PDB file of C-alpha atoms in Angstrom:
ATOM      1  CA  MET A  78       0.000   0.000   0.000  1.00  0.00           C
ATOM      2  CA  GLY A  79       1.079   3.548  -0.657  1.00  0.00           C
ATOM      3  CA  LYS A  80       1.497   5.981   2.225  1.00  0.00           C
ATOM      4  CA  GLU A  81      -1.833   7.756   1.769  1.00  0.00           C
ATOM      5  CA  THR A  82      -3.631   4.461   1.157  1.00  0.00           C
ATOM      6  CA  THR A  83      -2.187   3.028   4.383  1.00  0.00           C
ATOM      7  CA  LYS A  84      -3.234   6.064   6.406  1.00  0.00           C
ATOM      8  CA  THR A  85      -6.710   6.062   4.849  1.00  0.00           C
ATOM      9  CA  THR A  86      -7.084   2.342   5.566  1.00  0.00           C
ATOM     10  CA  LEU A  87      -6.066   2.819   9.201  1.00  0.00           C
ATOM     11  CA  LEU A  88      -8.564   5.672   9.602  1.00  0.00           C
ATOM     12  CA  GLU A  89     -11.388   3.728   7.952  1.00  0.00           C
ATOM     13  CA  ILE A  90     -10.780   0.607  10.018  1.00  0.00           C
ATOM     14  CA  GLY A  91     -10.340   2.703  13.147  1.00  0.00           C
ATOM     15  CA  THR A  92     -13.656   4.434  12.494  1.00  0.00           C
ATOM     16  CA  ARG A  93     -15.437   1.111  12.080  1.00  0.00           C
ATOM     17  CA  ILE A  94     -13.953  -0.382  15.254  1.00  0.00           C
ATOM     18  CA  ILE A  95     -14.515   2.779  17.327  1.00  0.00           C
ATOM     19  CA  LEU A  96     -18.150   2.845  16.176  1.00  0.00           C
ATOM     20  CA  GLU A  97     -18.519  -0.763  17.318  1.00  0.00           C
ATOM     21  CA  LYS A  98     -16.534  -0.686  20.568  1.00  0.00           C
ATOM     22  CA  GLY A  99     -15.975   2.921  21.559  1.00  0.00           C
ATOM     23  CA  PHE A 100     -12.689   4.793  21.674  1.00  0.00           C
ATOM     24  CA  ASN A 101     -11.490   3.491  25.031  1.00  0.00           C
ATOM     25  CA  HIS A 102     -12.110  -0.143  24.075  1.00  0.00           C
ATOM     26  CA  THR A 103     -10.393   0.131  20.703  1.00  0.00           C
ATOM     27  CA  GLY A 104      -6.814  -1.071  20.707  1.00  0.00           C
ATOM     28  CA  ILE A 105      -4.115   0.043  18.302  1.00  0.00           C
ATOM     29  CA  GLN A 106      -3.029  -3.573  17.858  1.00  0.00           C
ATOM     30  CA  GLU A 107      -6.511  -4.604  16.730  1.00  0.00           C
ATOM     31  CA  ILE A 108      -6.593  -1.813  14.160  1.00  0.00           C
ATOM     32  CA  LEU A 109      -3.146  -2.779  12.847  1.00  0.00           C
ATOM     33  CA  GLN A 110      -3.999  -6.484  12.640  1.00  0.00           C
ATOM     34  CA  THR A 111      -7.265  -5.780  10.844  1.00  0.00           C
ATOM     35  CA  ALA A 112      -5.469  -3.474   8.409  1.00  0.00           C
ATOM     36  CA  GLY A 113      -2.523  -5.838   7.979  1.00  0.00           C
ATOM     37  CA  VAL A 114      -0.106  -3.032   8.805  1.00  0.00           C
ATOM     38  CA  PRO A 115       3.021  -3.289  11.010  1.00  0.00           C
ATOM     39  CA  LYS A 116       3.032  -1.411  14.342  1.00  0.00           C
ATOM     40  CA  GLY A 117       5.751   1.029  13.295  1.00  0.00           C
ATOM     41  CA  SER A 118       3.497   2.312  10.538  1.00  0.00           C
ATOM     42  CA  PHE A 119       0.928   3.535  13.034  1.00  0.00           C
ATOM     43  CA  TYR A 120       3.400   5.894  14.681  1.00  0.00           C
ATOM     44  CA  TYR A 121       4.606   7.080  11.300  1.00  0.00           C
ATOM     45  CA  TYR A 122       1.141   8.543  10.670  1.00  0.00           C
ATOM     46  CA  PHE A 123      -0.093   9.306  14.195  1.00  0.00           C
ATOM     47  CA  LYS A 124       1.688  10.706  17.254  1.00  0.00           C
ATOM     48  CA  SER A 125      -0.533   8.839  19.693  1.00  0.00           C
ATOM     49  CA  LYS A 126      -3.874   7.101  20.079  1.00  0.00           C
ATOM     50  CA  GLU A 127      -5.382  10.503  20.902  1.00  0.00           C
ATOM     51  CA  ASP A 128      -3.978  11.981  17.676  1.00  0.00           C
ATOM     52  CA  PHE A 129      -5.390   8.993  15.793  1.00  0.00           C
ATOM     53  CA  GLY A 130      -8.798   9.468  17.433  1.00  0.00           C
ATOM     54  CA  LEU A 131      -8.855  13.152  16.533  1.00  0.00           C
ATOM     55  CA  GLN A 132      -8.007  12.339  12.912  1.00  0.00           C
ATOM     56  CA  VAL A 133     -10.769   9.694  12.824  1.00  0.00           C
ATOM     57  CA  LEU A 134     -13.082  12.402  14.147  1.00  0.00           C
ATOM     58  CA  GLU A 135     -11.979  14.839  11.432  1.00  0.00           C
ATOM     59  CA  ASN A 136     -12.471  12.275   8.662  1.00  0.00           C
ATOM     60  CA  TYR A 137     -15.961  11.473   9.904  1.00  0.00           C
ATOM     61  CA  ALA A 138     -16.857  15.160  10.256  1.00  0.00           C
ATOM     62  CA  GLN A 139     -15.658  15.899   6.709  1.00  0.00           C
ATOM     63  CA  ALA A 140     -17.665  13.010   5.271  1.00  0.00           C
ATOM     64  CA  TYR A 141     -20.777  14.129   7.145  1.00  0.00           C
ATOM     65  CA  GLN A 142     -20.180  17.704   6.006  1.00  0.00           C
ATOM     66  CA  ALA A 143     -20.189  16.503   2.389  1.00  0.00           C
ATOM     67  CA  THR A 144     -23.507  14.732   3.028  1.00  0.00           C
ATOM     68  CA  LEU A 145     -24.970  17.878   4.600  1.00  0.00           C
ATOM     69  CA  GLU A 146     -23.839  19.994   1.668  1.00  0.00           C
ATOM     70  CA  ARG A 147     -25.263  17.554  -0.867  1.00  0.00           C
ATOM     71  CA  CYS A 148     -28.649  17.480   0.847  1.00  0.00           C
ATOM     72  CA  LEU A 149     -29.010  20.996   2.201  1.00  0.00           C
ATOM     73  CA  GLU A 150     -27.621  22.864  -0.803  1.00  0.00           C
ATOM     74  CA  ASP A 151     -29.821  21.112  -3.391  1.00  0.00           C
ATOM     75  CA  GLN A 152     -31.667  24.102  -4.837  1.00  0.00           C
ATOM     76  CA  THR A 153     -34.048  21.862  -6.799  1.00  0.00           C
ATOM     77  CA  LEU A 154     -35.921  21.221  -3.526  1.00  0.00           C
ATOM     78  CA  THR A 155     -37.580  23.545  -1.052  1.00  0.00           C
ATOM     79  CA  PRO A 156     -35.593  24.153   2.155  1.00  0.00           C
ATOM     80  CA  LEU A 157     -37.820  21.917   4.308  1.00  0.00           C
ATOM     81  CA  SER A 158     -37.744  19.182   1.654  1.00  0.00           C
ATOM     82  CA  ARG A 159     -33.940  19.334   1.717  1.00  0.00           C
ATOM     83  CA  LEU A 160     -33.857  19.054   5.478  1.00  0.00           C
ATOM     84  CA  ARG A 161     -36.362  16.212   5.508  1.00  0.00           C
ATOM     85  CA  ARG A 162     -34.428  14.344   2.796  1.00  0.00           C
ATOM     86  CA  HIS A 163     -31.282  14.622   4.904  1.00  0.00           C
ATOM     87  CA  PHE A 164     -32.958  12.987   7.908  1.00  0.00           C
ATOM     88  CA  GLU A 165     -34.705  10.349   5.781  1.00  0.00           C
ATOM     89  CA  GLU A 166     -31.428   9.362   4.098  1.00  0.00           C
ATOM     90  CA  SER A 167     -29.729   9.166   7.500  1.00  0.00           C
ATOM     91  CA  CYS A 168     -32.556   6.947   8.730  1.00  0.00           C
ATOM     92  CA  LYS A 169     -32.107   4.593   5.758  1.00  0.00           C
ATOM     93  CA  ARG A 170     -28.341   4.389   6.339  1.00  0.00           C
ATOM     94  CA  PHE A 171     -28.913   3.559   9.998  1.00  0.00           C
ATOM     95  CA  GLU A 172     -31.468   0.889   9.079  1.00  0.00           C
ATOM     96  CA  SER A 173     -29.048  -0.623   6.532  1.00  0.00           C
ATOM     97  CA  ARG A 174     -26.571  -1.116   9.412  1.00  0.00           C
ATOM     98  CA  GLN A 175     -29.219  -2.981  11.457  1.00  0.00           C
ATOM     99  CA  CYS A 176     -29.533  -0.020  13.861  1.00  0.00           C
ATOM    100  CA  ARG A 177     -25.935  -0.491  15.024  1.00  0.00           C
ATOM    101  CA  ASN A 178     -23.105   1.926  15.697  1.00  0.00           C
ATOM    102  CA  GLY A 179     -25.067   5.197  15.573  1.00  0.00           C
ATOM    103  CA  CYS A 180     -23.314   8.510  15.016  1.00  0.00           C
ATOM    104  CA  LEU A 181     -19.596   8.654  15.778  1.00  0.00           C
ATOM    105  CA  ILE A 182     -19.865  12.257  16.972  1.00  0.00           C
ATOM    106  CA  GLY A 183     -22.742  11.410  19.317  1.00  0.00           C
ATOM    107  CA  ASN A 184     -21.007   8.250  20.547  1.00  0.00           C
ATOM    108  CA  LEU A 185     -17.722  10.031  21.267  1.00  0.00           C
ATOM    109  CA  SER A 186     -19.569  12.932  22.892  1.00  0.00           C
ATOM    110  CA  GLN A 187     -21.091  10.510  25.387  1.00  0.00           C
ATOM    111  CA  GLU A 188     -17.862   8.608  25.918  1.00  0.00           C
ATOM    112  CA  LEU A 189     -15.184  11.306  25.944  1.00  0.00           C
ATOM    113  CA  ALA A 190     -16.695  14.708  26.794  1.00  0.00           C
ATOM    114  CA  ASP A 191     -15.944  14.241  30.498  1.00  0.00           C
ATOM    115  CA  GLN A 192     -12.575  12.543  29.906  1.00  0.00           C
ATOM    116  CA  SER A 193     -10.778  14.755  27.406  1.00  0.00           C
ATOM    117  CA  GLU A 194     -11.037  18.511  26.969  1.00  0.00           C
ATOM    118  CA  ILE A 195      -9.434  18.264  23.513  1.00  0.00           C
ATOM    119  CA  PHE A 196     -12.105  15.836  22.323  1.00  0.00           C
ATOM    120  CA  ARG A 197     -14.921  17.706  24.105  1.00  0.00           C
ATOM    121  CA  SER A 198     -13.942  20.990  22.491  1.00  0.00           C
ATOM    122  CA  ARG A 199     -13.644  19.536  18.986  1.00  0.00           C
ATOM    123  CA  LEU A 200     -16.899  17.610  19.309  1.00  0.00           C
ATOM    124  CA  GLU A 201     -18.680  20.807  20.368  1.00  0.00           C
ATOM    125  CA  GLU A 202     -17.236  22.637  17.339  1.00  0.00           C
ATOM    126  CA  ILE A 203     -18.489  19.915  14.997  1.00  0.00           C
ATOM    127  CA  LEU A 204     -21.952  19.785  16.563  1.00  0.00           C
ATOM    128  CA  SER A 205     -22.175  23.588  16.511  1.00  0.00           C
ATOM    129  CA  HIS A 206     -21.317  23.585  12.821  1.00  0.00           C
ATOM    130  CA  TRP A 207     -24.076  21.058  12.124  1.00  0.00           C
ATOM    131  CA  ARG A 208     -26.506  23.209  14.102  1.00  0.00           C
ATOM    132  CA  GLU A 209     -25.556  26.239  12.008  1.00  0.00           C
ATOM    133  CA  ARG A 210     -26.128  24.292   8.785  1.00  0.00           C
ATOM    134  CA  PHE A 211     -29.597  23.318   9.989  1.00  0.00           C
ATOM    135  CA  ALA A 212     -30.266  26.921  11.063  1.00  0.00           C
ATOM    136  CA  LYS A 213     -29.297  28.231   7.630  1.00  0.00           C
ATOM    137  CA  CYS A 214     -31.715  25.833   5.965  1.00  0.00           C
ATOM    138  CA  LEU A 215     -34.459  26.764   8.456  1.00  0.00           C
ATOM    139  CA  TYR A 216     -33.843  30.456   7.826  1.00  0.00           C
ATOM    140  CA  GLU A 217     -34.267  29.770   4.089  1.00  0.00           C
ATOM    141  CA  ALA A 218     -37.494  27.893   4.897  1.00  0.00           C
ATOM    142  CA  GLN A 219     -38.694  30.951   6.778  1.00  0.00           C
ATOM    143  CA  GLU A 220     -37.868  33.227   3.846  1.00  0.00           C
ATOM    144  CA  ALA A 221     -39.765  30.860   1.545  1.00  0.00           C
ATOM    145  CA  GLY A 222     -42.810  30.974   3.830  1.00  0.00           C
ATOM    146  CA  GLU A 223     -42.544  27.292   4.768  1.00  0.00           C
ATOM    147  CA  ILE A 224     -42.321  27.925   8.507  1.00  0.00           C
ATOM    148  CA  PRO A 225     -43.733  30.768  10.640  1.00  0.00           C
ATOM    149  CA  SER A 226     -41.644  33.915  10.920  1.00  0.00           C
ATOM    150  CA  ASP A 227     -41.934  33.985  14.718  1.00  0.00           C
ATOM    151  CA  LEU A 228     -39.864  30.788  15.088  1.00  0.00           C
ATOM    152  CA  ASN A 229     -36.162  31.228  15.844  1.00  0.00           C
ATOM    153  CA  PRO A 230     -34.111  29.221  13.288  1.00  0.00           C
ATOM    154  CA  HIS A 231     -31.151  28.816  15.679  1.00  0.00           C
ATOM    155  CA  ASP A 232     -33.337  27.526  18.514  1.00  0.00           C
ATOM    156  CA  LEU A 233     -35.106  25.173  16.110  1.00  0.00           C
ATOM    157  CA  ALA A 234     -31.770  23.936  14.778  1.00  0.00           C
ATOM    158  CA  GLU A 235     -30.562  23.239  18.324  1.00  0.00           C
ATOM    159  CA  PHE A 236     -33.790  21.344  19.010  1.00  0.00           C
ATOM    160  CA  LEU A 237     -33.433  19.318  15.779  1.00  0.00           C
ATOM    161  CA  LEU A 238     -29.816  18.403  16.473  1.00  0.00           C
ATOM    162  CA  ASN A 239     -30.456  17.407  20.088  1.00  0.00           C
ATOM    163  CA  SER A 240     -33.614  15.480  19.246  1.00  0.00           C
ATOM    164  CA  TRP A 241     -32.010  13.654  16.327  1.00  0.00           C
ATOM    165  CA  GLU A 242     -28.983  12.579  18.366  1.00  0.00           C
ATOM    166  CA  GLY A 243     -31.360  11.388  21.099  1.00  0.00           C
ATOM    167  CA  ALA A 244     -33.452   9.485  18.538  1.00  0.00           C
ATOM    168  CA  ILE A 245     -30.283   7.761  17.280  1.00  0.00           C
ATOM    169  CA  LEU A 246     -29.458   6.729  20.831  1.00  0.00           C
ATOM    170  CA  ARG A 247     -32.964   5.301  21.294  1.00  0.00           C
ATOM    171  CA  ALA A 248     -32.803   3.526  17.924  1.00  0.00           C
ATOM    172  CA  LYS A 249     -29.560   1.826  18.983  1.00  0.00           C
ATOM    173  CA  VAL A 250     -31.182   0.634  22.197  1.00  0.00           C
ATOM    174  CA  THR A 251     -34.464  -0.514  20.623  1.00  0.00           C
ATOM    175  CA  LYS A 252     -32.771  -1.905  17.484  1.00  0.00           C
ATOM    176  CA  THR A 253     -35.465  -0.306  15.364  1.00  0.00           C
ATOM    177  CA  ILE A 254     -35.714   2.887  13.342  1.00  0.00           C
ATOM    178  CA  ALA A 255     -39.057   3.739  15.000  1.00  0.00           C
ATOM    179  CA  PRO A 256     -37.501   6.581  17.089  1.00  0.00           C
ATOM    180  CA  LEU A 257     -36.009   8.100  13.918  1.00  0.00           C
ATOM    181  CA  GLU A 258     -39.283   7.780  12.040  1.00  0.00           C
ATOM    182  CA  ALA A 259     -41.145   9.371  14.967  1.00  0.00           C
ATOM    183  CA  PHE A 260     -38.663  12.264  14.949  1.00  0.00           C
ATOM    184  CA  ILE A 261     -39.192  12.831  11.210  1.00  0.00           C
ATOM    185  CA  GLN A 262     -42.969  12.636  11.468  1.00  0.00           C
ATOM    186  CA  ILE A 263     -43.297  14.940  14.491  1.00  0.00           C
ATOM    187  CA  VAL A 264     -40.811  17.493  13.164  1.00  0.00           C
ATOM    188  CA  PHE A 265     -42.122  17.707   9.621  1.00  0.00           C
ATOM    189  CA  GLU A 266     -45.821  16.946  10.138  1.00  0.00           C
ATOM    190  CA  SER A 267     -46.332  18.971  13.341  1.00  0.00           C
ATOM    191  CA  THR A 268     -43.467  21.129  14.630  1.00  0.00           C
ATOM    192  CA  LEU A 269     -42.438  22.729  11.329  1.00  0.00           C
ATOM    193  CA  LYS A 270     -45.851  22.651   9.700  1.00  0.00           C
ATOM    194  CA  GLY A 271     -46.428  26.109   8.203  1.00  0.00           C
TER     195      GLY A 271
END
């Protein structure tokens, strides 16, 4: 494998294992064995397990950002349709994984926010960025007359983000997408109904 391919492979395998086991229960040796990479290679690319975890976090955040952009910037749909499509696609992805793993950002927030200020701070930045993307779409929905003008887009975005992450947690526990479907129905058929 080339250098970039090796690093990418380590990050992808690390993401998968961290999603399954959590950061604290993921061992470097397991990642290396799964990737078929010698131990020295890990420290060529990453200073420490923490550095590795932060890079896994960045990769995941960038991939999710691309998904957000694809859904929320699609000008062929109304703003609320874009937002709804984003949540519906996320629901389908979660269902395709048998309601396992959840959201890496949500998982690491629960696991590491009280253990590591570096992780807590970066996780908050990522979640805040997602909230702002939702708020922008909600503001556009307001301008288009899809939602009432007296609603605060930033407060709504905070509510959506918190509720969605909670619905993912419940879906993991119940092993069904019913909490995600309930979120989508209540948000788009009641809460945001113009």
